mmCIF file of C-alpha atoms and ligand atoms in Angstrom:
data_model
loop_
_atom_site.group_PDB
_atom_site.id
_atom_site.type_symbol
_atom_site.label_atom_id
_atom_site.label_comp_id
_atom_site.label_asym_id
_atom_site.label_seq_id
_atom_site.Cartn_x
_atom_site.Cartn_y
_atom_site.Cartn_z
ATOM 1 C CA MET A 5 0.873 -16.399 6.448
ATOM 2 C CA ASN A 6 -1.384 -12.900 6.122
ATOM 3 C CA ILE A 7 0.583 -9.905 6.761
ATOM 4 C CA ILE A 8 -0.391 -5.931 6.291
ATOM 5 C CA LEU A 9 1.887 -3.297 5.572
ATOM 6 C CA LEU A 10 0.955 -0.039 7.203
ATOM 7 C CA GLY A 11 2.695 3.231 6.479
ATOM 8 C CA PRO A 12 1.970 6.513 4.874
ATOM 9 C CA GLN A 13 1.377 6.968 1.128
ATOM 10 C CA GLY A 14 5.072 6.998 -0.137
ATOM 11 C CA SER A 15 6.928 4.689 2.462
ATOM 12 C CA GLY A 16 7.314 2.177 -0.080
ATOM 13 C CA LYS A 17 4.320 -0.372 0.622
ATOM 14 C CA GLY A 18 4.104 -1.193 -2.870
ATOM 15 C CA THR A 19 8.180 -1.553 -3.576
ATOM 16 C CA GLN A 20 8.499 -3.867 -0.603
ATOM 17 C CA ALA A 21 5.655 -5.814 -1.575
ATOM 18 C CA ALA A 22 7.473 -6.463 -4.858
ATOM 19 C CA LEU A 23 10.630 -7.472 -3.352
ATOM 20 C CA LEU A 24 8.871 -9.800 -0.896
ATOM 21 C CA ASN A 25 7.191 -11.459 -3.882
ATOM 22 C CA ALA A 26 10.069 -12.139 -5.904
ATOM 23 C CA ARG A 27 12.141 -13.368 -2.852
ATOM 24 C CA VAL A 28 9.576 -15.161 -0.865
ATOM 25 C CA GLY A 29 6.444 -15.417 -3.645
ATOM 26 C CA VAL A 30 4.046 -13.548 -1.459
ATOM 27 C CA VAL A 31 1.154 -12.290 -3.302
ATOM 28 C CA GLN A 32 0.401 -8.348 -2.877
ATOM 29 C CA VAL A 33 -3.438 -6.941 -2.566
ATOM 30 C CA ALA A 34 -2.949 -3.543 -2.961
ATOM 31 C CA SER A 35 -6.336 -1.472 -2.540
ATOM 32 C CA GLY A 36 -5.044 1.304 -4.900
ATOM 33 C CA ASP A 37 -4.706 -1.184 -7.729
ATOM 34 C CA VAL A 38 -7.947 -2.794 -6.561
ATOM 35 C CA LEU A 39 -9.912 0.396 -6.854
ATOM 36 C CA ARG A 40 -8.117 1.682 -10.047
ATOM 37 C CA ALA A 41 -9.293 -1.421 -11.712
ATOM 38 C CA ALA A 42 -12.523 -0.990 -10.393
ATOM 39 C CA ILE A 43 -12.421 2.516 -11.800
ATOM 40 C CA GLN A 44 -11.099 1.465 -15.149
ATOM 41 C CA SER A 45 -13.957 -1.017 -15.236
ATOM 42 C CA ALA A 46 -16.379 1.840 -15.054
ATOM 43 C CA SER A 47 -18.311 -0.711 -12.996
ATOM 44 C CA PRO A 48 -21.072 0.893 -10.688
ATOM 45 C CA LEU A 49 -18.842 0.754 -7.610
ATOM 46 C CA GLY A 50 -15.931 1.995 -9.812
ATOM 47 C CA LEU A 51 -17.601 5.047 -10.858
ATOM 48 C CA LYS A 52 -18.798 5.276 -6.948
ATOM 49 C CA ALA A 53 -14.971 5.148 -5.845
ATOM 50 C CA LYS A 54 -13.621 7.692 -8.477
ATOM 51 C CA SER A 55 -15.221 10.950 -7.346
ATOM 52 C CA TYR A 56 -13.445 10.018 -3.994
ATOM 53 C CA TYR A 57 -10.201 8.520 -4.827
ATOM 54 C CA ASP A 58 -9.588 11.258 -7.899
ATOM 55 C CA VAL A 59 -9.353 14.046 -4.983
ATOM 56 C CA GLY A 60 -7.340 12.076 -2.312
ATOM 57 C CA GLU A 61 -10.175 11.389 -0.376
ATOM 58 C CA LEU A 62 -10.750 8.070 1.313
ATOM 59 C CA VAL A 63 -13.270 5.934 -0.466
ATOM 60 C CA PRO A 64 -15.954 4.895 2.033
ATOM 61 C CA ASP A 65 -15.556 1.750 4.211
ATOM 62 C CA GLU A 66 -18.670 0.069 2.526
ATOM 63 C CA LEU A 67 -17.340 0.034 -0.804
ATOM 64 C CA VAL A 68 -13.960 -0.728 -0.338
ATOM 65 C CA ILE A 69 -14.422 -3.464 2.150
ATOM 66 C CA GLY A 70 -16.595 -5.741 -0.441
ATOM 67 C CA LEU A 71 -13.752 -5.204 -3.176
ATOM 68 C CA LEU A 72 -10.969 -5.859 -1.005
ATOM 69 C CA ILE A 73 -12.589 -9.223 0.558
ATOM 70 C CA GLU A 74 -13.588 -10.156 -3.116
ATOM 71 C CA ALA A 75 -9.821 -9.873 -4.157
ATOM 72 C CA ILE A 76 -8.446 -11.512 -1.371
ATOM 73 C CA ASP A 77 -10.950 -14.458 -2.125
ATOM 74 C CA GLN A 78 -9.504 -14.576 -5.318
ATOM 75 C CA VAL A 79 -5.927 -15.316 -4.339
ATOM 76 C CA PRO A 80 -5.243 -19.203 -4.611
ATOM 77 C CA ALA A 81 -5.563 -21.111 -0.878
ATOM 78 C CA GLY A 82 -2.327 -21.832 0.962
ATOM 79 C CA THR A 83 -0.778 -18.401 -0.759
ATOM 80 C CA ASP A 84 0.946 -15.749 1.661
ATOM 81 C CA VAL A 85 -0.730 -12.339 1.180
ATOM 82 C CA LEU A 86 0.330 -9.076 1.484
ATOM 83 C CA LEU A 87 -2.252 -6.424 2.226
ATOM 84 C CA ASP A 88 -1.062 -3.203 1.020
ATOM 85 C CA GLY A 89 -3.148 0.526 1.570
ATOM 86 C CA PHE A 90 -6.507 -2.007 3.277
ATOM 87 C CA PRO A 91 -7.221 -1.661 6.152
ATOM 88 C CA ARG A 92 -6.836 2.051 6.438
ATOM 89 C CA THR A 93 -9.458 2.539 9.144
ATOM 90 C CA VAL A 94 -10.518 0.406 12.254
ATOM 91 C CA ALA A 95 -13.540 -0.249 10.912
ATOM 92 C CA GLN A 96 -12.129 -1.900 7.734
ATOM 93 C CA ALA A 97 -9.571 -3.874 10.017
ATOM 94 C CA ARG A 98 -12.430 -5.154 12.149
ATOM 95 C CA ALA A 99 -14.452 -6.156 8.748
ATOM 96 C CA LEU A 100 -11.021 -7.586 7.357
ATOM 97 C CA ASP A 101 -10.861 -9.795 11.050
ATOM 98 C CA ALA A 102 -14.586 -10.904 10.779
ATOM 99 C CA ALA A 103 -14.078 -12.142 6.863
ATOM 100 C CA LEU A 104 -11.170 -13.933 7.573
ATOM 101 C CA ALA A 105 -12.419 -15.710 10.810
ATOM 102 C CA GLU A 106 -15.256 -16.725 8.811
ATOM 103 C CA ARG A 107 -13.030 -18.622 6.284
ATOM 104 C CA GLY A 108 -10.785 -20.040 9.108
ATOM 105 C CA SER A 109 -8.165 -17.439 8.955
ATOM 106 C CA THR A 110 -6.040 -14.856 10.263
ATOM 107 C CA ILE A 111 -3.823 -11.627 10.003
ATOM 108 C CA ASP A 112 -0.165 -13.146 11.412
ATOM 109 C CA LYS A 113 1.814 -10.116 11.252
ATOM 110 C CA VAL A 114 1.255 -6.222 10.643
ATOM 111 C CA VAL A 115 4.534 -4.007 10.481
ATOM 112 C CA GLU A 116 4.412 -0.250 9.919
ATOM 113 C CA LEU A 117 6.829 1.205 7.841
ATOM 114 C CA ARG A 118 7.878 4.569 9.583
ATOM 115 C CA LEU A 119 8.616 7.713 7.500
ATOM 116 C CA PRO A 120 8.392 11.594 8.197
ATOM 117 C CA LEU A 121 5.854 12.815 6.637
ATOM 118 C CA ASP A 122 8.029 15.564 4.855
ATOM 119 C CA VAL A 123 10.019 12.515 3.068
ATOM 120 C CA ALA A 124 6.698 10.913 2.160
ATOM 121 C CA LYS A 125 5.706 14.214 0.301
ATOM 122 C CA GLU A 126 8.887 14.788 -1.556
ATOM 123 C CA ARG A 127 8.751 10.969 -2.799
ATOM 124 C CA LEU A 128 5.234 10.854 -3.681
ATOM 125 C CA SER A 129 5.592 14.294 -5.733
ATOM 126 C CA GLY A 130 8.318 12.846 -7.861
ATOM 127 C CA ARG A 131 6.735 9.067 -8.066
ATOM 128 C CA LEU A 132 6.367 7.549 -11.596
ATOM 129 C CA VAL A 133 4.628 4.160 -12.114
ATOM 130 C CA CYS A 134 4.764 1.921 -15.110
ATOM 131 C CA ARG A 135 1.446 1.652 -16.926
ATOM 132 C CA THR A 136 1.988 -2.129 -17.764
ATOM 133 C CA CYS A 137 3.844 -3.758 -14.566
ATOM 134 C CA GLY A 138 3.158 -1.250 -11.907
ATOM 135 C CA ALA A 139 6.911 -0.942 -11.096
ATOM 136 C CA VAL A 140 7.675 2.612 -8.734
ATOM 137 C CA TYR A 141 10.111 5.194 -9.953
ATOM 138 C CA ASN A 142 11.476 8.546 -8.598
ATOM 139 C CA GLU A 143 12.131 11.444 -10.883
ATOM 140 C CA ARG A 144 14.705 12.703 -8.458
ATOM 141 C CA THR A 145 15.973 9.652 -6.391
ATOM 142 C CA ARG A 146 15.269 6.453 -8.262
ATOM 143 C CA PRO A 147 14.794 7.601 -11.954
ATOM 144 C CA PRO A 148 14.525 5.207 -14.701
ATOM 145 C CA ARG A 149 17.571 4.908 -17.036
ATOM 146 C CA VAL A 150 15.115 6.121 -20.084
ATOM 147 C CA PRO A 151 12.775 9.206 -18.914
ATOM 148 C CA ARG A 152 9.244 7.812 -18.797
ATOM 149 C CA VAL A 153 10.234 4.586 -19.510
ATOM 150 C CA CYS A 154 10.217 1.571 -17.472
ATOM 151 C CA ASP A 155 13.737 -0.251 -17.144
ATOM 152 C CA ILE A 156 11.876 -3.580 -16.509
ATOM 153 C CA ASP A 157 9.629 -4.009 -19.691
ATOM 154 C CA GLY A 158 9.762 -0.788 -21.175
ATOM 155 C CA GLY A 159 6.467 0.434 -20.459
ATOM 156 C CA PRO A 160 5.375 3.959 -20.195
ATOM 157 C CA LEU A 161 5.645 5.395 -16.980
ATOM 158 C CA TYR A 162 2.987 8.184 -15.725
ATOM 159 C CA GLN A 163 2.231 10.506 -12.810
ATOM 160 C CA ARG A 164 -0.770 8.780 -10.867
ATOM 161 C CA ALA A 165 -3.976 10.857 -11.122
ATOM 162 C CA ASP A 166 -3.692 11.452 -7.047
ATOM 163 C CA ASP A 167 -0.295 12.164 -6.610
ATOM 164 C CA TYR A 168 -0.687 16.070 -7.191
ATOM 165 C CA PRO A 169 0.217 18.829 -4.383
ATOM 166 C CA GLU A 170 -3.226 19.051 -3.055
ATOM 167 C CA ALA A 171 -4.148 15.346 -3.127
ATOM 168 C CA ILE A 172 -0.988 14.451 -1.807
ATOM 169 C CA GLU A 173 -1.548 16.901 1.425
ATOM 170 C CA LYS A 174 -4.933 15.491 1.990
ATOM 171 C CA ARG A 175 -3.962 12.130 1.763
ATOM 172 C CA LEU A 176 -1.102 12.106 4.140
ATOM 173 C CA LYS A 177 -3.590 14.452 6.323
ATOM 174 C CA ILE A 178 -6.123 11.618 6.394
ATOM 175 C CA TRP A 179 -3.307 8.920 7.150
ATOM 176 C CA GLU A 180 -2.193 10.847 10.035
ATOM 177 C CA ARG A 181 -6.044 11.162 11.145
ATOM 178 C CA GLU A 182 -6.335 7.057 11.161
ATOM 179 C CA ASN A 183 -2.828 5.516 11.877
ATOM 180 C CA ASP A 184 -2.616 5.723 15.255
ATOM 181 C CA ALA A 185 -6.021 3.953 16.181
ATOM 182 C CA LEU A 186 -5.014 1.234 13.401
ATOM 183 C CA VAL A 187 -1.835 1.271 14.985
ATOM 184 C CA GLY A 188 -3.035 0.476 18.005
ATOM 185 C CA TYR A 189 -5.532 -1.855 17.272
ATOM 186 C CA TYR A 190 -2.875 -3.978 16.060
ATOM 187 C CA GLU A 191 -0.304 -3.550 18.842
ATOM 188 C CA SER A 192 -3.067 -4.296 21.597
ATOM 189 C CA ARG A 193 -3.296 -7.789 19.471
ATOM 190 C CA GLY A 194 0.786 -8.532 19.707
ATOM 191 C CA ILE A 195 1.314 -8.854 15.995
ATOM 192 C CA LEU A 196 2.842 -5.081 15.216
ATOM 193 C CA GLU A 197 6.398 -4.557 14.174
ATOM 194 C CA ARG A 198 8.017 -1.276 13.214
ATOM 195 C CA VAL A 199 10.731 -0.846 10.253
ATOM 196 C CA ASP A 200 12.140 2.369 9.363
ATOM 197 C CA ALA A 201 11.585 2.990 5.776
ATOM 198 C CA GLN A 202 14.171 5.920 5.416
ATOM 199 C CA GLY A 203 16.578 3.674 4.123
ATOM 200 C CA SER A 204 17.409 2.449 0.533
ATOM 201 C CA PRO A 205 14.988 -0.404 -0.525
ATOM 202 C CA GLU A 206 17.194 -3.096 -0.547
ATOM 203 C CA ASP A 207 17.955 -1.997 3.513
ATOM 204 C CA VAL A 208 14.054 -2.089 4.350
ATOM 205 C CA SER A 209 13.469 -5.090 2.502
ATOM 206 C CA ARG A 210 16.421 -6.980 4.550
ATOM 207 C CA ASP A 211 14.436 -5.636 7.544
ATOM 208 C CA LEU A 212 10.902 -7.043 6.319
ATOM 209 C CA LEU A 213 12.677 -10.105 5.457
ATOM 210 C CA ALA A 214 14.162 -10.403 9.285
ATOM 211 C CA ILE A 215 10.751 -10.141 10.532
ATOM 212 C CA PHE A 216 8.307 -12.573 7.692
ATOM 213 C CA ALA A 217 11.389 -15.274 6.429
ATOM 214 C CA PRO A 218 14.615 -14.854 9.452
ATOM 215 C CA SER A 219 15.793 -17.953 7.362
ATOM 216 C CA ASP A 220 16.003 -15.971 4.034
ATOM 217 C CA ALA A 221 17.104 -12.808 5.348
ATOM 218 C CA SER A 222 20.908 -13.325 5.479
ATOM 219 C CA ALA A 223 20.727 -15.340 1.787
HETATM 220 P P1 AMP B 328 -2.917 4.109 -2.844
HETATM 221 O O1 AMP B 328 -2.678 3.594 -3.689
HETATM 222 O O2 AMP B 328 -2.934 2.891 -1.640
HETATM 223 O O3 AMP B 328 -2.148 5.537 -2.223
HETATM 224 O O4 AMP B 328 -4.706 4.454 -2.588
HETATM 225 C C1 AMP B 328 -5.112 5.600 -3.501
HETATM 226 C C2 AMP B 328 -6.278 6.180 -3.110
HETATM 227 O O5 AMP B 328 -7.441 5.013 -3.238
HETATM 228 C C3 AMP B 328 -6.365 6.693 -1.822
HETATM 229 O O6 AMP B 328 -6.312 7.924 -1.637
HETATM 230 C C4 AMP B 328 -7.909 6.602 -1.438
HETATM 231 O O7 AMP B 328 -8.774 7.210 -2.480
HETATM 232 C C5 AMP B 328 -8.306 5.145 -2.163
HETATM 233 N N1 AMP B 328 -8.052 4.106 -1.132
HETATM 234 C C6 AMP B 328 -7.023 3.029 -0.983
HETATM 235 N N2 AMP B 328 -7.006 2.134 -0.181
HETATM 236 C C7 AMP B 328 -8.297 2.604 0.607
HETATM 237 C C8 AMP B 328 -9.061 2.301 1.566
HETATM 238 N N3 AMP B 328 -8.278 1.105 2.152
HETATM 239 N N4 AMP B 328 -9.864 2.528 2.082
HETATM 240 C C9 AMP B 328 -10.388 3.655 1.413
HETATM 241 N N5 AMP B 328 -9.927 4.186 0.611
HETATM 242 C C10 AMP B 328 -8.877 3.607 -0.256
#
């Protein structure tokens, strides 16, 4: 099954992907992670992407599409894939559909995590991420047991380069601009579901499991 999680930054897509991975083995492909790896490798594509990434702009479709299709191709055949952060535009959604069709595959379900933008802003401004395992915390609402240290593997926690107020504003504005068309694209195909993302990660995860793996949801 191929799944897409939509929702504003801060709606918990990464957290939910990790929970779903633990419960039903679905593998997350997160465009932000793919781009950060490309930027860190200082490849020509990564260097081009960095100038957009650092200021919270969308990286141009022609860079993102190639990188993400490559990342999806690396997932072993037969594994369930969860896409997080990609597609972000209808052009990306169309390119993804075309690439999957060439591989005899398709998107099976799309879930929009719904969250008011003021809550998203609040979550992003306190967000801390583990440098080694990627676990996500929040200074105020979900702090680690030891300040700036990951509960899971003891890795150092850091604030992302694009989680500062101006970039957060810009990213959420862009999200608002693109989201309706993207949601409409999948809604018209009858594969869109909506989940309220304001609850605790556990509550949201239960709602997602009820969609993706109904037999596991009550377990
Ligand atoms: P994220 O981790 O999903 O919040 O993404 C961080 C940043 O990576 C965004 O602000 C964009 O600069 C870039 N990015 C991630 N996914 C995409 C995408 N699908 N299209 C364009 N840019 C993206």
